[in-house]
Amino acid sequence: RSFAALLPALAASLPALAEQNGTAGTGPASSAAEQPIETGVYAGFKPPAEFTGRKGHSFFHGMLPTSIGCEAHVSYLAPGAPHEPLEKHQHSEIWLVREGKVELMLDGTSHMLEPGDVGIAVAGTMHWVRNAGDTVASYFVIEVGTGPIGH
């Protein structure tokens, strides 16, 4: 009986334990993916002055009150960084180029995007993104779909 009384407290502490051990949000049905997204303002991110490859920052990742999964992040790609793996998702992704020149491959067709341009891959579209210029490229990404957003 005493152990049974402790179960709710143990269950409530599991997400914090997973986050502390670096295992939170490891799957599409993880508790992090199902957290409600709160109305508010989310702090920005600037990568180090010198970096290679890809740097990024997630602003939020969770569920909207309408049972729609949503995630927003910013990505920075160094010149010469390899493109991300070719992939498709059950959710849709929208890119808004902030700086630099970005190549967006959508179902085998290459598209060049510059600051202010928007690209979208609806659910099921094979895609990848790469820096197509000789300066840092950055873009915002909004991911939306029914249910939790998982990769």
PDB file of C-alpha atoms in Angstrom, residues 18-68:
ATOM      1  CA  ALA A  18      14.664  11.770 -18.438  1.00  0.00           C
ATOM      2  CA  GLU A  19      15.584  15.390 -19.166  1.00  0.00           C
ATOM      3  CA  GLN A  20      18.334  15.301 -16.522  1.00  0.00           C
ATOM      4  CA  ASN A  21      19.771  12.107 -18.062  1.00  0.00           C
ATOM      5  CA  GLY A  22      19.563  13.438 -21.613  1.00  0.00           C
ATOM      6  CA  THR A  23      16.907  10.960 -22.766  1.00  0.00           C
ATOM      7  CA  ALA A  24      13.899  13.270 -22.991  1.00  0.00           C
ATOM      8  CA  GLY A  25      12.299  13.652 -26.371  1.00  0.00           C
ATOM      9  CA  THR A  26      13.992  10.627 -27.946  1.00  0.00           C
ATOM     10  CA  GLY A  27      10.924   9.331 -29.763  1.00  0.00           C
ATOM     11  CA  PRO A  28       7.820  10.613 -31.507  1.00  0.00           C
ATOM     12  CA  ALA A  29       5.561   9.641 -28.603  1.00  0.00           C
ATOM     13  CA  SER A  30       7.878  11.073 -25.942  1.00  0.00           C
ATOM     14  CA  SER A  31       6.440  13.266 -23.227  1.00  0.00           C
ATOM     15  CA  ALA A  32       8.413  16.278 -24.547  1.00  0.00           C
ATOM     16  CA  ALA A  33       6.600  15.997 -27.873  1.00  0.00           C
ATOM     17  CA  GLU A  34       3.234  16.119 -26.137  1.00  0.00           C
ATOM     18  CA  GLN A  35       3.833  19.128 -23.907  1.00  0.00           C
ATOM     19  CA  PRO A  36       1.329  21.909 -24.511  1.00  0.00           C
ATOM     20  CA  ILE A  37       2.762  24.930 -26.304  1.00  0.00           C
ATOM     21  CA  GLU A  38       2.198  28.060 -24.270  1.00  0.00           C
ATOM     22  CA  THR A  39       1.308  31.492 -25.603  1.00  0.00           C
ATOM     23  CA  GLY A  40       4.346  33.709 -25.219  1.00  0.00           C
ATOM     24  CA  VAL A  41       7.641  34.941 -26.602  1.00  0.00           C
ATOM     25  CA  TYR A  42      10.608  32.632 -27.038  1.00  0.00           C
ATOM     26  CA  ALA A  43      14.233  33.786 -26.900  1.00  0.00           C
ATOM     27  CA  GLY A  44      16.355  33.797 -30.038  1.00  0.00           C
ATOM     28  CA  PHE A  45      19.693  32.141 -30.716  1.00  0.00           C
ATOM     29  CA  LYS A  46      22.946  33.178 -32.344  1.00  0.00           C
ATOM     30  CA  PRO A  47      25.621  30.565 -33.144  1.00  0.00           C
ATOM     31  CA  PRO A  48      29.280  31.061 -32.211  1.00  0.00           C
ATOM     32  CA  ALA A  49      31.213  33.404 -34.532  1.00  0.00           C
ATOM     33  CA  GLU A  50      33.156  30.424 -35.902  1.00  0.00           C
ATOM     34  CA  PHE A  51      31.446  27.063 -36.422  1.00  0.00           C
ATOM     35  CA  THR A  52      31.337  24.262 -38.950  1.00  0.00           C
ATOM     36  CA  GLY A  53      28.412  22.186 -40.085  1.00  0.00           C
ATOM     37  CA  ARG A  54      25.023  22.994 -38.635  1.00  0.00           C
ATOM     38  CA  LYS A  55      23.916  24.813 -35.481  1.00  0.00           C
ATOM     39  CA  GLY A  56      20.373  25.363 -34.370  1.00  0.00           C
ATOM     40  CA  HIS A  57      17.936  26.178 -31.646  1.00  0.00           C
ATOM     41  CA  SER A  58      14.417  24.908 -30.988  1.00  0.00           C
ATOM     42  CA  PHE A  59      12.010  27.579 -29.766  1.00  0.00           C
ATOM     43  CA  PHE A  60       9.201  25.165 -28.860  1.00  0.00           C
ATOM     44  CA  HIS A  61       8.081  21.610 -29.583  1.00  0.00           C
ATOM     45  CA  GLY A  62       4.749  20.233 -28.489  1.00  0.00           C
ATOM     46  CA  MET A  63       1.020  20.318 -28.987  1.00  0.00           C
ATOM     47  CA  LEU A  64      -1.288  23.222 -29.743  1.00  0.00           C
ATOM     48  CA  PRO A  65      -4.692  23.263 -27.992  1.00  0.00           C
ATOM     49  CA  THR A  66      -6.284  22.018 -31.238  1.00  0.00           C
ATOM     50  CA  SER A  67      -4.355  18.680 -31.054  1.00  0.00           C
ATOM     51  CA  ILE A  68      -1.965  19.859 -33.770  1.00  0.00           C
TER      52      ILE A  68
END
